Tab-separated table of C-alpha atoms and ligand atoms in Angstrom:
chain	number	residue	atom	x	y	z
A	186	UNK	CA	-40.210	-38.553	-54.716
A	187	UNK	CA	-36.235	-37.758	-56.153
A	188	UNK	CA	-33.911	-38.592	-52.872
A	189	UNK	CA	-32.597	-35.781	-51.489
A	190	UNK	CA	-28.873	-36.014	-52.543
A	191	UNK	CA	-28.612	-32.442	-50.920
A	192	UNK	CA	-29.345	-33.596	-46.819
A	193	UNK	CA	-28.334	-37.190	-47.231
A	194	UNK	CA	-24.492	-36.275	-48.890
A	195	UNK	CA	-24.444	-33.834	-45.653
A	196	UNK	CA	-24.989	-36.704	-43.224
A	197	UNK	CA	-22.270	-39.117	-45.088
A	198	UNK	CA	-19.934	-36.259	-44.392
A	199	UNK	CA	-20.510	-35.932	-40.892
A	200	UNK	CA	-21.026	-39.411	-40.467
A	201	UNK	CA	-17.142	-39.665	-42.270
A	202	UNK	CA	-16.060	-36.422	-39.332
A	203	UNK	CA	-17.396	-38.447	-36.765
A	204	UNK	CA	-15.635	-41.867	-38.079
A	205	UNK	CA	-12.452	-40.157	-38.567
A	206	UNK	CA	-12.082	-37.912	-35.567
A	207	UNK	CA	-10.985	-38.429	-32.050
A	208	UNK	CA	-14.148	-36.779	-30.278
A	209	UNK	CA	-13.122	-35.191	-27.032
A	210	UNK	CA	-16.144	-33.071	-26.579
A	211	UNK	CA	-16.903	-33.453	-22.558
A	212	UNK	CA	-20.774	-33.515	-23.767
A	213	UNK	CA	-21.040	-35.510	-26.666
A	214	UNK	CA	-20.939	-39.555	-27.389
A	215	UNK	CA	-21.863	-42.186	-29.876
A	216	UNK	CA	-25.502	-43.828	-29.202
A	217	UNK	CA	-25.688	-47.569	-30.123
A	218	UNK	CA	-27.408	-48.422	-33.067
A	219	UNK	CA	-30.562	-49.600	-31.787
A	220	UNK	CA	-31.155	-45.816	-29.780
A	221	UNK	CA	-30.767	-44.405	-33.256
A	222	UNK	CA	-33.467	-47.039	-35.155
A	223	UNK	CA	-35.980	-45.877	-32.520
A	224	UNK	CA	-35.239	-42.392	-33.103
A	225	UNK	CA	-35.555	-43.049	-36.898
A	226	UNK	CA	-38.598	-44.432	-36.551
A	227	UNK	CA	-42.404	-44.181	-37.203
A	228	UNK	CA	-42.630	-42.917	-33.696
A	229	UNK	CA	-42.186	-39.303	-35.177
A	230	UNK	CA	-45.333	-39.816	-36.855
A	231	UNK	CA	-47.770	-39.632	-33.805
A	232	UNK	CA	-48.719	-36.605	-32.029
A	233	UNK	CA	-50.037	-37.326	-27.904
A	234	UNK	CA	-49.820	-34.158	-26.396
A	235	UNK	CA	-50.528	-35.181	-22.659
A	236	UNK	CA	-49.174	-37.825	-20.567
A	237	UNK	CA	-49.838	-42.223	-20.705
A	238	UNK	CA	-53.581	-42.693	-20.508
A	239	UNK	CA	-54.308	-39.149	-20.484
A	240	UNK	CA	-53.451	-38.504	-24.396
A	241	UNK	CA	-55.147	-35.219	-26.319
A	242	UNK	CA	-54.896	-37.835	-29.295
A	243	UNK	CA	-56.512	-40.736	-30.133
A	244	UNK	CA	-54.165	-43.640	-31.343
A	245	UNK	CA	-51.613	-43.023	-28.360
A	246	UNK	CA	-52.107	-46.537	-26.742
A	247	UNK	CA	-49.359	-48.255	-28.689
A	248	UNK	CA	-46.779	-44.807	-27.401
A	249	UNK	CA	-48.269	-44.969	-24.305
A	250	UNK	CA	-46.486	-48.697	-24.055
A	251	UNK	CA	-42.967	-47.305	-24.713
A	252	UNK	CA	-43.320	-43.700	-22.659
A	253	UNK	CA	-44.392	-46.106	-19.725
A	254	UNK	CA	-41.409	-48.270	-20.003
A	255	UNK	CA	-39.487	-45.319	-20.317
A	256	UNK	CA	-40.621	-43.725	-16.871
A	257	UNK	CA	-40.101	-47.343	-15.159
A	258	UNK	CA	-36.631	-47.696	-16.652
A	259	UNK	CA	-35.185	-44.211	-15.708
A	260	UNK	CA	-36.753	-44.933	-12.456
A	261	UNK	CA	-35.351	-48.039	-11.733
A	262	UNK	CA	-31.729	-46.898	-13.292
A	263	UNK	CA	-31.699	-44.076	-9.986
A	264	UNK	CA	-33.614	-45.574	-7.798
A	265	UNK	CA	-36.034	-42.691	-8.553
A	266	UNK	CA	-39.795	-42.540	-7.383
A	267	UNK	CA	-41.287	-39.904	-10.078
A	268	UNK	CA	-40.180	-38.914	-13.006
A	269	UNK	CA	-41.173	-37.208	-16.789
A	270	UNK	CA	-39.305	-38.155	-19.890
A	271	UNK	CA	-40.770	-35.587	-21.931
A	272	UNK	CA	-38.689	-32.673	-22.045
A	273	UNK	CA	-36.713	-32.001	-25.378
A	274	UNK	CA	-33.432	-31.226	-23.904
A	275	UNK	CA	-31.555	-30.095	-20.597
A	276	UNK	CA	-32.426	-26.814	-20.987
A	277	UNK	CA	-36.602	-27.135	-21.155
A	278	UNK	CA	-36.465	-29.813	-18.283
A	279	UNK	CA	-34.409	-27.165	-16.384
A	280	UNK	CA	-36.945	-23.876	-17.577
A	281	UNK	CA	-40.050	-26.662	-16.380
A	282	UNK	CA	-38.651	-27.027	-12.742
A	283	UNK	CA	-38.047	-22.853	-13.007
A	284	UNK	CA	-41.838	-22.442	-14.073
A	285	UNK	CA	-43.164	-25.266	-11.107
A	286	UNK	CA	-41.134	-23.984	-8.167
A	287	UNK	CA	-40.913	-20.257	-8.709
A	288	UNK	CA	-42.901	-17.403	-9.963
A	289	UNK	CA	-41.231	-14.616	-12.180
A	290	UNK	CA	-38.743	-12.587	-10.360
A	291	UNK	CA	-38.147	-15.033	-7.845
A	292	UNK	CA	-34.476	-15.731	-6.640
A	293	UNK	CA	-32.721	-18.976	-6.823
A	294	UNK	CA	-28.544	-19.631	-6.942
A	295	UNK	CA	-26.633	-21.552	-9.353
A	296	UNK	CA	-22.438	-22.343	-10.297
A	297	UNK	CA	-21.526	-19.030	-11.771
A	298	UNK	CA	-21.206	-20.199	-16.252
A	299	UNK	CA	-18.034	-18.861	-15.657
A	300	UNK	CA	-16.505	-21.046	-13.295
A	301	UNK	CA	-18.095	-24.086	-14.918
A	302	UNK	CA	-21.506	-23.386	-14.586
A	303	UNK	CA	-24.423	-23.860	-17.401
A	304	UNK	CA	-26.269	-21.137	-19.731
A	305	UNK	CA	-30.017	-22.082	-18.182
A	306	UNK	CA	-28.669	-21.551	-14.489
A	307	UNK	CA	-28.674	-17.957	-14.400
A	308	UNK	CA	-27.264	-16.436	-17.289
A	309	UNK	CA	-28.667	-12.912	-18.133
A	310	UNK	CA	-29.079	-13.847	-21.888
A	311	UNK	CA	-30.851	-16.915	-21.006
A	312	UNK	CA	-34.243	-17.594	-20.027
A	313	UNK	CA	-33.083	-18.647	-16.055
A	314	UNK	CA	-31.589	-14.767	-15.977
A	315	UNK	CA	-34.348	-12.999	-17.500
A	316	UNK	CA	-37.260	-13.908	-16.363
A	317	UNK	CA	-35.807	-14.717	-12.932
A	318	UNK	CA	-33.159	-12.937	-10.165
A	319	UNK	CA	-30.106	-14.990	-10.511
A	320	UNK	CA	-27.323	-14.973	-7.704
A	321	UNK	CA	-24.308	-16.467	-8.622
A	322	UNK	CA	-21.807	-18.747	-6.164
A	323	UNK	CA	-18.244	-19.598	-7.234
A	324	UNK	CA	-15.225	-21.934	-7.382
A	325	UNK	CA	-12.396	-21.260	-5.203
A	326	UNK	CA	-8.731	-19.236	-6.874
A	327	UNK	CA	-7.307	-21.647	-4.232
A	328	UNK	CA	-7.723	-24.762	-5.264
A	329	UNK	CA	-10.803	-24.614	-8.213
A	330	UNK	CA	-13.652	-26.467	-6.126
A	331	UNK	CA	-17.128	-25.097	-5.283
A	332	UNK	CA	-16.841	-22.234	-2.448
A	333	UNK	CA	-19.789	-23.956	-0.063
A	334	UNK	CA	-18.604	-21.534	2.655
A	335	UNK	CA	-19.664	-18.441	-0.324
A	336	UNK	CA	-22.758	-20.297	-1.244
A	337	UNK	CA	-23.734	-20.585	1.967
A	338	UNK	CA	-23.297	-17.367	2.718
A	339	UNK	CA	-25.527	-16.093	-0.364
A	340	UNK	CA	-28.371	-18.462	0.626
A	341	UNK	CA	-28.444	-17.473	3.990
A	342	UNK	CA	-28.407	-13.370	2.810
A	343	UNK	CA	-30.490	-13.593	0.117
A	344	UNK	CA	-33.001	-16.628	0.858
A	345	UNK	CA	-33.554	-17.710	-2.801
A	346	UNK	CA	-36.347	-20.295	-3.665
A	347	UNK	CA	-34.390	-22.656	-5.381
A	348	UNK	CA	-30.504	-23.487	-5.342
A	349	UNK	CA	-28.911	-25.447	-8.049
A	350	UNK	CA	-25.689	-27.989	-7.568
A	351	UNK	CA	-24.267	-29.054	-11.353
A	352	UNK	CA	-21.909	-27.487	-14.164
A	353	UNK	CA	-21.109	-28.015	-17.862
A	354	UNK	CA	-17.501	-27.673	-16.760
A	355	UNK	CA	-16.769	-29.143	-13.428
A	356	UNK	CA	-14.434	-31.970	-12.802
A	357	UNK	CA	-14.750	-32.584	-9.227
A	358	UNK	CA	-18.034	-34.618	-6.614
A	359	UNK	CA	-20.168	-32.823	-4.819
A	360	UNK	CA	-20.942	-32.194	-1.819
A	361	UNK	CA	-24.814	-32.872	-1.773
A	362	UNK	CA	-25.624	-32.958	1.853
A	363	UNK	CA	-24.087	-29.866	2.617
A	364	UNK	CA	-25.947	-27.790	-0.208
A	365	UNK	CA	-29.315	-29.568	1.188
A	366	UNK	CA	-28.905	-28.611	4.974
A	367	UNK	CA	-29.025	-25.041	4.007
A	368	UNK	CA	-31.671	-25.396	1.506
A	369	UNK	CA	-33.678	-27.152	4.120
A	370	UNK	CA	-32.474	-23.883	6.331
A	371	UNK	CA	-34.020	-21.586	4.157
A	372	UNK	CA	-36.812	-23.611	3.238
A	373	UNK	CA	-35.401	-23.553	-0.366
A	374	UNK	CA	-35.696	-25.998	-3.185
A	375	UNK	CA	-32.713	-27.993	-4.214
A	376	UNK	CA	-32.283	-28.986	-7.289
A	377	UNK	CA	-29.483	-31.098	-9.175
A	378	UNK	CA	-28.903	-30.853	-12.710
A	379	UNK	CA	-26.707	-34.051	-13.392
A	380	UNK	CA	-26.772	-33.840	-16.893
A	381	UNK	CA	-23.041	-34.298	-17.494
A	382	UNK	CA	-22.434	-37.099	-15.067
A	383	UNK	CA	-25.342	-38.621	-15.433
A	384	UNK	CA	-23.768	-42.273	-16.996
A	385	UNK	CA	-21.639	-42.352	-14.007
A	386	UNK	CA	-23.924	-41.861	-11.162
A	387	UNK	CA	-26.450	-44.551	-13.154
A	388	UNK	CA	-23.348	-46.904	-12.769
A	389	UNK	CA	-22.711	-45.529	-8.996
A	390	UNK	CA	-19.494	-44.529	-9.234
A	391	UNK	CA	-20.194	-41.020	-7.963
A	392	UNK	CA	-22.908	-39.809	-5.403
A	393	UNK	CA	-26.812	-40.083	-6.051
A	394	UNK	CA	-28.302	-36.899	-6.134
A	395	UNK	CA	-31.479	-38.132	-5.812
A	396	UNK	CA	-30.556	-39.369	-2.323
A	397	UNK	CA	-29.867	-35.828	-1.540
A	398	UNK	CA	-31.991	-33.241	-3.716
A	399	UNK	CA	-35.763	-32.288	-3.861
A	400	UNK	CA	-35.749	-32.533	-7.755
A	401	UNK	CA	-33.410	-33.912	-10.094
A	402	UNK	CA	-32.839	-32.955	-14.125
A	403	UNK	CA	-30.479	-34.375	-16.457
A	404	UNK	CA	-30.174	-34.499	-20.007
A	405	UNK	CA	-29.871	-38.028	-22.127
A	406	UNK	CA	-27.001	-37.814	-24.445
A	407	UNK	CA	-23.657	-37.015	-22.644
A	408	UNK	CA	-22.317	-40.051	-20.339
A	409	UNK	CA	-25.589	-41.529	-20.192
A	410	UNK	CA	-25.416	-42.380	-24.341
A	411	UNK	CA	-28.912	-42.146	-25.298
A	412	UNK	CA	-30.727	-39.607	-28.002
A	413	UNK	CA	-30.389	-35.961	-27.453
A	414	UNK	CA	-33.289	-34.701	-24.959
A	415	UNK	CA	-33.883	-34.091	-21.207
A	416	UNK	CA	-35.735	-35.650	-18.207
A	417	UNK	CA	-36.772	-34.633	-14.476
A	418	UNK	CA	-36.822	-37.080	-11.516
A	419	UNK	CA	-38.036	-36.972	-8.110
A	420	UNK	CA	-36.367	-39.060	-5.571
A	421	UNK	CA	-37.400	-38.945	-1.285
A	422	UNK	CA	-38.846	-35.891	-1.550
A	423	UNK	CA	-41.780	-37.624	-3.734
A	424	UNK	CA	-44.745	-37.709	-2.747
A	425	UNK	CA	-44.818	-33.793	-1.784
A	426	UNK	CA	-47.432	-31.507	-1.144
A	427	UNK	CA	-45.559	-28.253	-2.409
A	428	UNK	CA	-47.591	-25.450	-0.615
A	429	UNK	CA	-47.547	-23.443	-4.167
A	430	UNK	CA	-51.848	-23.086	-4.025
A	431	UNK	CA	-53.713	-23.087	-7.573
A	432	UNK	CA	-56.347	-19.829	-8.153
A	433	UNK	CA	-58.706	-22.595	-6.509
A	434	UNK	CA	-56.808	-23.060	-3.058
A	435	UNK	CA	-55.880	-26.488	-3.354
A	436	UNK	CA	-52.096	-27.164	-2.728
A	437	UNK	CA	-50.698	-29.250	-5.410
A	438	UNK	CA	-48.175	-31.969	-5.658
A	439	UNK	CA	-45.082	-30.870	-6.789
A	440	UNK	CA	-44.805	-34.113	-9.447
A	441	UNK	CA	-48.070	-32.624	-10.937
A	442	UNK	CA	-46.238	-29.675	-10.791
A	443	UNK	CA	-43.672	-30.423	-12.524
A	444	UNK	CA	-45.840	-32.699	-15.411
A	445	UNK	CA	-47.628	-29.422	-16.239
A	446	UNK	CA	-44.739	-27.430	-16.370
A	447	UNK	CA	-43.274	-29.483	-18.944
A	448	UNK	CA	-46.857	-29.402	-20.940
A	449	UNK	CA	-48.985	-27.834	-21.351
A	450	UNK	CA	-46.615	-25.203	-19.720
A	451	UNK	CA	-43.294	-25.057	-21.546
A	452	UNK	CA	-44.154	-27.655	-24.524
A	453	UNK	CA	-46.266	-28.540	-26.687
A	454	UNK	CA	-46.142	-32.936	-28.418
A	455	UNK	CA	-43.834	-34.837	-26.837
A	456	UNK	CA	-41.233	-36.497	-29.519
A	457	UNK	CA	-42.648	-40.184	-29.152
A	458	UNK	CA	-39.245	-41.731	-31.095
A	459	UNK	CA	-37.159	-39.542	-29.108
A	460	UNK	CA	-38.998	-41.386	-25.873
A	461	UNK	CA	-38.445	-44.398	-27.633
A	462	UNK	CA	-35.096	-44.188	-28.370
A	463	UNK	CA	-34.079	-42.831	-24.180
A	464	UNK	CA	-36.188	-46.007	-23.495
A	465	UNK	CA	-33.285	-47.957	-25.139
A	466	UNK	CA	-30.863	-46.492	-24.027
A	467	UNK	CA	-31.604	-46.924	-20.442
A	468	UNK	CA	-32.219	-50.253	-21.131
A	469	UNK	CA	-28.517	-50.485	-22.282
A	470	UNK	CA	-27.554	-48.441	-18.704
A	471	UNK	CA	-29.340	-50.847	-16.718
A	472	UNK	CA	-26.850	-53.805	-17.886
A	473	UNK	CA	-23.740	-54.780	-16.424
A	474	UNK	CA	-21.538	-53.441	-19.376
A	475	UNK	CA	-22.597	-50.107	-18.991
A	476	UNK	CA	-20.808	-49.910	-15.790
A	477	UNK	CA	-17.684	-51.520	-17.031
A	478	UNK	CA	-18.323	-48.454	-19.756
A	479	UNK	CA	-18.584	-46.225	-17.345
A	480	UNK	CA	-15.598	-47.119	-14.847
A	481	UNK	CA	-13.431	-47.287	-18.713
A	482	UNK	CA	-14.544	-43.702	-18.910
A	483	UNK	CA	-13.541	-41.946	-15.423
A	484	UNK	CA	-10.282	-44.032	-15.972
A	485	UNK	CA	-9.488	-42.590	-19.291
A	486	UNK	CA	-10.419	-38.893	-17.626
A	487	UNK	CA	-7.823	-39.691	-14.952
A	488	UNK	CA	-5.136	-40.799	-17.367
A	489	UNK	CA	-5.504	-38.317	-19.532
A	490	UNK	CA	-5.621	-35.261	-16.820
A	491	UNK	CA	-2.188	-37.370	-14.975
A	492	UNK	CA	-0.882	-37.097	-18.823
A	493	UNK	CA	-1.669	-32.928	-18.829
A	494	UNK	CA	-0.074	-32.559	-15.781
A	495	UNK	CA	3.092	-34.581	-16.915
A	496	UNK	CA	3.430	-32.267	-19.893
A	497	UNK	CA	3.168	-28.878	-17.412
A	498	UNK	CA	-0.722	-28.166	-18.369
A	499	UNK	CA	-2.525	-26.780	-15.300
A	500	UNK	CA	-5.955	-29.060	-14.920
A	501	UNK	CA	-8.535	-26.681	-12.462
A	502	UNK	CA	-8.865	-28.812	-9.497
A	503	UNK	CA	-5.606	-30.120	-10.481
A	504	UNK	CA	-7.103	-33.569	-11.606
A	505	UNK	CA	-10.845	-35.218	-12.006
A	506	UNK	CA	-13.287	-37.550	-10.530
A	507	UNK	CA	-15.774	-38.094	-13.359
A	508	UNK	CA	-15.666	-37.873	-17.491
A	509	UNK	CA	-14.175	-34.114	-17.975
A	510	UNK	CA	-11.251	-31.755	-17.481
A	511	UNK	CA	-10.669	-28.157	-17.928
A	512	UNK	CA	-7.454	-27.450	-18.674
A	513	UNK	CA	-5.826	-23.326	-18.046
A	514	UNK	CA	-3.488	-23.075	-21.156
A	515	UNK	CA	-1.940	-19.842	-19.927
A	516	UNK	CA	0.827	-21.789	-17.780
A	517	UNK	CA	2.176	-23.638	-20.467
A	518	UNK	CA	1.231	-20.844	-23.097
A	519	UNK	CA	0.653	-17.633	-21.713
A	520	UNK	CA	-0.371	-16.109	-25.463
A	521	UNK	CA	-2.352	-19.189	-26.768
A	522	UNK	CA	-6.052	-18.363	-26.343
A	523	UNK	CA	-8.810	-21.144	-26.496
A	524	UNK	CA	-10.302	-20.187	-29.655
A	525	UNK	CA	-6.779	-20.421	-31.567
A	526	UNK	CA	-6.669	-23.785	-29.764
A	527	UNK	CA	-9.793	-25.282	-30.633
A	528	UNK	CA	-9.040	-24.379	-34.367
A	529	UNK	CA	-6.226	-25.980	-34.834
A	530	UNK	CA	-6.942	-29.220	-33.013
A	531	UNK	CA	-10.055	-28.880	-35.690
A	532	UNK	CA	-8.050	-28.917	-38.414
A	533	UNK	CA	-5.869	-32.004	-36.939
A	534	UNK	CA	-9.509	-33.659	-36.704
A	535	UNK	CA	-9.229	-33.742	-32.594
A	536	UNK	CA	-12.561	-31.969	-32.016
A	537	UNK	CA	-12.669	-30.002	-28.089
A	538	UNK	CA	-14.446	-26.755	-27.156
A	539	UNK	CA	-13.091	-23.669	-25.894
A	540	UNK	CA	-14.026	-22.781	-22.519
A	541	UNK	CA	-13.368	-20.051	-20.113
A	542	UNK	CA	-11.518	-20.859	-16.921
A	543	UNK	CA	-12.255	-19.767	-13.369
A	544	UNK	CA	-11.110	-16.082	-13.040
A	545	UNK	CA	-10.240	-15.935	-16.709
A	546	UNK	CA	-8.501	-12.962	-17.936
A	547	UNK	CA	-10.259	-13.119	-21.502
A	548	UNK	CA	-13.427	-13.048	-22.783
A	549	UNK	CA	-15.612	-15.996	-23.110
A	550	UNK	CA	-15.071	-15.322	-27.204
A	551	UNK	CA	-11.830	-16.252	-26.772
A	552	UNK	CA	-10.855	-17.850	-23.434
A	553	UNK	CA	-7.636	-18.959	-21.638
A	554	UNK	CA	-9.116	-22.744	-21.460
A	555	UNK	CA	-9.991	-26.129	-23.459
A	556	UNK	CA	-12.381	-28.269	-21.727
A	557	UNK	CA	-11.800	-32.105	-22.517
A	558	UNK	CA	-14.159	-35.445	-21.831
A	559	UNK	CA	-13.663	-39.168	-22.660
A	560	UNK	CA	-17.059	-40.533	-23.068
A	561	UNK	CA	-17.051	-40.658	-26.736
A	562	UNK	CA	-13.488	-42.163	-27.102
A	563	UNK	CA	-14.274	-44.592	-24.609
A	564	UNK	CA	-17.445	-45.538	-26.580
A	565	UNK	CA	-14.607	-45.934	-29.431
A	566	UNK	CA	-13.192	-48.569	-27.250
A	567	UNK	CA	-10.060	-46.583	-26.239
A	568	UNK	CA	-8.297	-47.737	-22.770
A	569	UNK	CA	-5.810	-45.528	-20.401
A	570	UNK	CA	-2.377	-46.280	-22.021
A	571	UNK	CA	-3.611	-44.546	-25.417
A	572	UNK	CA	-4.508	-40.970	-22.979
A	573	UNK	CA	-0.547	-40.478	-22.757
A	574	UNK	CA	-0.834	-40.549	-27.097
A	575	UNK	CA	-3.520	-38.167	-27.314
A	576	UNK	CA	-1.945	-35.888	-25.007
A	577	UNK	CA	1.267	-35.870	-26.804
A	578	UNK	CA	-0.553	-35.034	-30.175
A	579	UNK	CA	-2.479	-32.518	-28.861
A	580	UNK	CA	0.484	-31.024	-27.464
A	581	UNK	CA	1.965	-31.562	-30.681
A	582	UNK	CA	-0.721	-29.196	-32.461
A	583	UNK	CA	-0.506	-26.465	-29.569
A	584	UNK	CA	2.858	-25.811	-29.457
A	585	UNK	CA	2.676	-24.511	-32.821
A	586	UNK	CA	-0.821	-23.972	-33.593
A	587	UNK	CA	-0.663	-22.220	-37.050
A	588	UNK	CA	2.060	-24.691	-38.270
A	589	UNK	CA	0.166	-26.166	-41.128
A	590	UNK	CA	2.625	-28.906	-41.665
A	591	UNK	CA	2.650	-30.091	-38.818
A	592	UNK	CA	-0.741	-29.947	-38.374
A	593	UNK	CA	-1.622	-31.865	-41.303
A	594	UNK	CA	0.764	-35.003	-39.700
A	595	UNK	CA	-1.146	-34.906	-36.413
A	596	UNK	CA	-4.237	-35.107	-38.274
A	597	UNK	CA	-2.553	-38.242	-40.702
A	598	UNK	CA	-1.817	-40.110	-37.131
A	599	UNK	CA	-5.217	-39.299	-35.673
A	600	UNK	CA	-7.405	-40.777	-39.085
A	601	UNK	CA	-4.721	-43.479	-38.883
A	602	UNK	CA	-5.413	-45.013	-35.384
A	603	UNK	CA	-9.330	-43.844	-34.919
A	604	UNK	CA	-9.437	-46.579	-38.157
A	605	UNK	CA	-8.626	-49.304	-35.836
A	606	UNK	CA	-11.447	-48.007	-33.591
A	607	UNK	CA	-14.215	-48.736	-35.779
A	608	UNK	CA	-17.780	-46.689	-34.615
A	609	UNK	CA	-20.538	-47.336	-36.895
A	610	UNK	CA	-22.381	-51.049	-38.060
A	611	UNK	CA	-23.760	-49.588	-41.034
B	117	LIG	N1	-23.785	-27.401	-23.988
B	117	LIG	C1	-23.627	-28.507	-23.072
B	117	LIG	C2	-22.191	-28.801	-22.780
B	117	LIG	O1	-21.424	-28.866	-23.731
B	117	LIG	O2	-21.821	-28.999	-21.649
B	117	LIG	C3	-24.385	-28.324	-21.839
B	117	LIG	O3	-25.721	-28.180	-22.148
């Protein structure tokens, strides 16, 4: 077969954006190359619908080996009693808990998305806010941390069946405890989705939410550096008899649950490389360097939100304890929306996302915010004193975003230094 010059020339490129870039995506991060050999493997051959021992396939045993070790390593990484490594991303473990603990039209109470909240928690074009009644609680104007007093108030009014701590855009802890007294109040569900801090709580530098929550979800490949995909843990709260009865009144486990929600009830063949490949990487997360990794990263987040704040940015929260930032452009430039941002740091290779703010004033098209993370550059190997540098040359860029010129020179000193930060063995 002719090698297609098409696909592979597209990967050099990206491979070349990703080598070239400073990557300050809150979300993203560079896997080691070991979690991308398993993931390029003959794993993807094999089909084993089902779970270890309990295969629709023959041929599973040898999969069976490394979806086993999988399960014990995530479980040993949180201290976890249960868990399912199957889910292909955030999103499906998140829809399998929905589609275990609730039935269609049921309540539950998630971070508005637009105070830092995520698509799958409630929003009415998603899944979460369609097939289910989604109530909303918020961040405070005051001082940009969760409103427990409003969330409270919510639960107690409306009673939902599940309530969900975690954000895509969130900077600060949270407060676990309080969130599970009034789910145990309500005889709710609580559910964490730690998907973005995931790498630190592995390393315990932020709270377990397994200590605290009935069910937690995460997804793979932010902090935690492994292949893109999801998983779903149980903690105390494992074993539990759920009191959900099947159509032949027996009351089910809520791990069992869960497995069947993920299949046969929201997918079909697990990806057996992609299993593989989170195998590795929690493997890497269970050494000692991952937590130097991971204290590197929540220092670089503090430098670099100290380094905002020097330059007159307004951080929500006004600082951060884990890998992220949002940032409010509007007090340093009132006209400069998030999508002009994001554009021009682009084009000076500094790659960031738009993102709305709490009690934004413009659409989520085009925002008053820029969310930044430092997973990815830490991966790089960058320490604190180069935050104050990257600040400065993404100032550089905003202050005049459509100055091409100038532009072009940011993007000259960003390919210059990211070369002594080299990112790829092969
Ligand atoms: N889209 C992801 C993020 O960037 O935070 C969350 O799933």
């Amino acid at each position: 077969m002719k090698r297609d010059t098409e696909i592979f020339d597209i990967i050099r490129r990206e491979r070349e954006r990703q080598m070239k870039g400073i990557e300050l995506i809150a979300s993203e991060n560079f896997v080691s190359d070991e979690v991308l050999e398993a993931m390029g493997s003959v794993l993807t051959n094999k089909y084993a619908e089902g779970y270890p021992g309990k295969r629709y396939y023959g041929g599973c045993e040898v999969v069976d080996e490394s979806e086993r070790l999988a399960i014990e390593r995530l479980k040993k990484l949180y201290g976890a009693c249960w868990a399912n490594v199957q889910p292909h991303s955030g999103a499906q473990a998140n829809m399998a808990v929905f589609m275990a603990c609730m039935q269609a039209g049921d309540k539950f109470l998630g971070l508005n998305l637009a105070h830092g909240g995520h698509l799958s928690h409630g929003s009415p074009v998603n899944f979460s806010g369609l097939m289910f009644k989604a109530l909303e609680y918020n961040v405070k104007e005051s001082d940009g941390r969760v409103d427990y007093e409003q969330l409270e108030q919510v639960a107690r009014a409306e009673r939902p069946r599940l309530i969900i701590a975690g954000a895509s855009a969130y900077s600060r802890e949270w407060d676990y405890e309080r969130i599970r007294k009034v789910a145990d109040e309500i005889d709710a569900i609580f559910m964490v989705d730690m998907a973005h801090p995931a790498g630190l709580i592995a390393a315990g530098l932020l709270k377990n939410p397994l200590r605290y929550a009935h069910i937690v979800t995460t997804t793979t490949h932010k902090t935690l550096r492994g292949p893109r995909g999801g998983a779903i843990l149980m903690g105390k709260d494992f074993p539990n008899p759920w009191g959900k009865t099947t159509p032949k009144g027996e009351i089910k486990m809520m791990s069992a649950l869960l497995d069947s929600a993920v299949f046969p009830g929201t997918q079909g063949g697990p990806l057996e490389h992609v299993i593989a490949a989170k195998a590795v990487a929690f493997g890497e997360a269970l050494q000692d360097s991952f937590k130097t990794y991971q204290q590197q990263v929540q220092k670089n987040a503090a430098a670099m939100a100290k380094a905002f704040v020097e330059k007159g940015y307004k951080i929500i929260s006004g600082g951060t304890d884990n890998h992220c930032m949002l940032v409010d452009l509007r007090t340093k430039f009132p006209d400069l929306t998030g999508k002009i941002a994001e554009r021009a740091l682009v084009e000076a290779d500094i790659t960031t996302n738009k993102n709305m703010v709490p009690f934004d004033s413009r659409s989520a098209f085009q925002t008053s915010g820029l969310r930044f993370g430092t997973p990815a550059i830490t991966t790089r190997g960058m320490k604190e004193d180069m935050m104050p540098f990257i600040v400065e040359l993404i100032d550089t860029v905003l202050r005049e975003p459509d100055n091409k010129e100038n532009i072009d020179s940011v993007r000259c000193e960003v390919n210059r230094t990211m070369k002594q930060y080299p990112l790829f063995a092969w």
